[in-house]
Every structure is written in structure tokens, then in C-alpha cells.
Tab-separated table of C-alpha atoms in Angstrom:
chain	number	residue	atom	x	y	z
A	1	MET	CA	112.029	107.261	40.746
A	2	ASP	CA	110.628	105.434	43.724
A	3	PHE	CA	110.945	106.950	47.132
A	4	ALA	CA	112.086	103.743	48.742
A	5	SER	CA	114.938	103.404	46.249
A	6	ILE	CA	116.772	106.424	47.579
A	7	PRO	CA	119.743	105.114	49.694
A	8	TRP	CA	119.293	107.155	52.789
A	9	VAL	CA	115.652	106.451	52.941
A	10	GLN	CA	116.508	102.710	52.879
A	11	GLY	CA	119.023	103.124	55.648
A	12	SER	CA	116.513	105.104	57.687
A	13	MET	CA	113.837	102.355	57.310
A	14	VAL	CA	116.285	99.796	58.425
A	15	ALA	CA	117.355	102.009	61.419
A	16	VAL	CA	113.606	102.527	62.369
A	17	ALA	CA	112.863	98.805	62.111
A	18	LEU	CA	115.910	98.075	64.307
A	19	ALA	CA	114.862	100.671	66.768
A	20	ILE	CA	111.432	99.254	67.021
A	21	ILE	CA	112.794	95.722	67.587
A	22	LEU	CA	115.459	96.847	70.130
A	23	SER	CA	112.855	98.964	72.076
A	24	ALA	CA	110.425	95.988	72.179
A	25	VAL	CA	113.180	93.705	73.480
A	26	GLY	CA	114.218	96.325	75.971
A	27	ALA	CA	110.730	96.805	77.195
A	28	VAL	CA	110.431	92.977	77.699
A	29	PHE	CA	113.637	92.947	79.713
A	30	LYS	CA	112.617	95.988	81.780
A	31	GLY	CA	109.324	94.344	82.538
A	32	LEU	CA	107.165	96.821	80.789
A	33	LEU	CA	105.704	93.995	78.553
A	34	ILE	CA	104.422	90.962	80.300
A	35	PRO	CA	102.536	87.897	79.118
A	36	ARG	CA	98.816	87.904	79.192
A	37	PRO	CA	98.460	85.178	81.888
A	38	ASN	CA	100.834	87.131	84.199
A	39	HIS	CA	98.838	90.222	83.532
A	40	ASP	CA	95.535	88.505	84.350
A	41	LEU	CA	97.040	87.188	87.524
A	42	ILE	CA	98.213	90.622	88.558
A	43	VAL	CA	94.774	92.070	87.845
A	44	ALA	CA	93.043	89.355	89.868
A	45	VAL	CA	95.367	89.937	92.798
A	46	MET	CA	94.731	93.659	92.618
A	47	ASP	CA	90.877	93.283	92.419
A	48	ALA	CA	91.167	90.904	95.466
A	49	ARG	CA	93.144	93.590	97.456
A	50	LEU	CA	90.795	96.351	96.390
A	51	ALA	CA	87.815	94.316	97.681
A	52	GLU	CA	89.633	93.568	100.923
A	53	LYS	CA	90.463	97.273	101.401
A	54	ALA	CA	86.844	98.204	100.684
A	55	VAL	CA	85.706	95.798	103.524
A	56	GLU	CA	88.421	97.043	105.815
A	57	ALA	CA	87.286	100.650	105.120
A	58	GLU	CA	83.683	99.670	105.990
A	59	ASN	CA	84.895	98.086	109.300
A	60	TYR	CA	86.712	101.256	110.216
A	61	LYS	CA	83.748	103.388	109.370
A	62	ALA	CA	81.487	101.207	111.573
A	63	ALA	CA	84.032	101.229	114.408
A	64	TRP	CA	84.390	105.069	114.118
A	65	GLN	CA	80.536	105.481	114.147
A	66	ALA	CA	80.189	103.233	117.313
A	67	ALA	CA	83.075	105.338	118.946
A	68	GLU	CA	81.310	108.572	118.083
A	69	ALA	CA	77.999	107.311	119.488
A	70	ALA	CA	79.779	106.262	122.726
A	71	ARG	CA	81.500	109.721	122.977
A	72	ARG	CA	78.087	111.449	122.504
A	73	GLU	CA	76.689	109.268	125.267
A	74	GLN	CA	79.573	109.928	127.503
A	75	ASP	CA	79.316	113.711	126.864
A	76	GLY	CA	75.590	113.620	127.809
A	77	GLN	CA	76.333	111.694	131.026
A	78	LEU	CA	79.059	114.057	131.883
A	79	SER	CA	76.895	117.100	131.322
A	80	GLU	CA	74.293	115.524	133.611
A	81	LEU	CA	76.751	114.814	136.262
A	82	LEU	CA	78.195	118.379	136.111
A	83	GLU	CA	74.609	119.746	136.353
A	84	PHE	CA	74.028	117.704	139.544
A	85	ALA	CA	77.375	118.709	140.924
A	86	ARG	CA	76.538	122.480	140.423
A	87	THR	CA	73.248	122.011	141.950
A	88	THR	CA	74.668	120.196	145.060
A	89	ASP	CA	77.307	122.913	145.296
A	90	GLN	CA	74.629	125.763	145.341
A	91	VAL	CA	72.589	123.857	147.967
A	92	LEU	CA	75.549	123.358	150.144
A	93	LYS	CA	76.633	126.966	149.893
A	94	ALA	CA	73.087	128.097	150.642
A	95	LEU	CA	72.834	125.861	153.645
A	96	GLY	CA	76.225	126.937	154.740
A	97	ARG	CA	75.241	130.630	154.718
A	98	ARG	CA	72.029	130.013	156.709
A	99	GLY	CA	73.208	127.460	159.094
A	100	SER	CA	75.918	127.023	161.600
A	101	ARG	CA	79.386	127.871	160.398
A	102	ASP	CA	80.895	124.800	162.204
A	103	ALA	CA	78.626	122.357	160.289
A	104	LEU	CA	79.814	123.313	156.691
A	105	ALA	CA	83.109	125.019	157.254
A	106	PRO	CA	85.299	125.164	154.178
């Protein structure tokens, strides 16, 4: 007796074949299966976008590095100005203590 000659096996094989065909048709309608040219086009567009985003990321990185360099320079200048202000303040306070009170009154 052959296995395929059993009636319920024959019905099962037909059901499996129909299920495969219907799932393939359903996948095409859902957009899960697309033609090769469309797939190649989508891949090309995605590669172009990735390259564009890589260039954009490099531009942002360069801008950030320039901003950080400017901030460091500004911090250095501000520290220097604060040091001059402290020195000037100390000199004026010292002169005020030794000199006339009318000249440097607070």
C-alpha cells in the first residue's frame, strides 16, 4: 500500500498545496513579495540615502568640532579677562586703602 493512496493523505496534500498557493498570492497582495527590478530600485535608493546621511553626519561632526574649538578659545579668553579684572580690582583696593578716601570711594 502506497502512502499517497490513503484518502486523508491525498486531501492533506491538496490542502497544503492550496495553502502554499494562497499564501504566495496573499504575500504578493500585501507587498511582501515584489519584482526584482522594484527591489533593485529600492536598494539603490536606500544606498543613496545612506551615503547622503553619512556625508551629513560628517558635516555635523566637523561643525561640532569647530564649535568646540571656538568654545575652548572663548573660555581661554574669558579666563584671561577675569584674571585681569581680579588684578585690577586688587590694585584699586590697595590704592584705595593707602590713598585718599575721596579719590576711590566705593
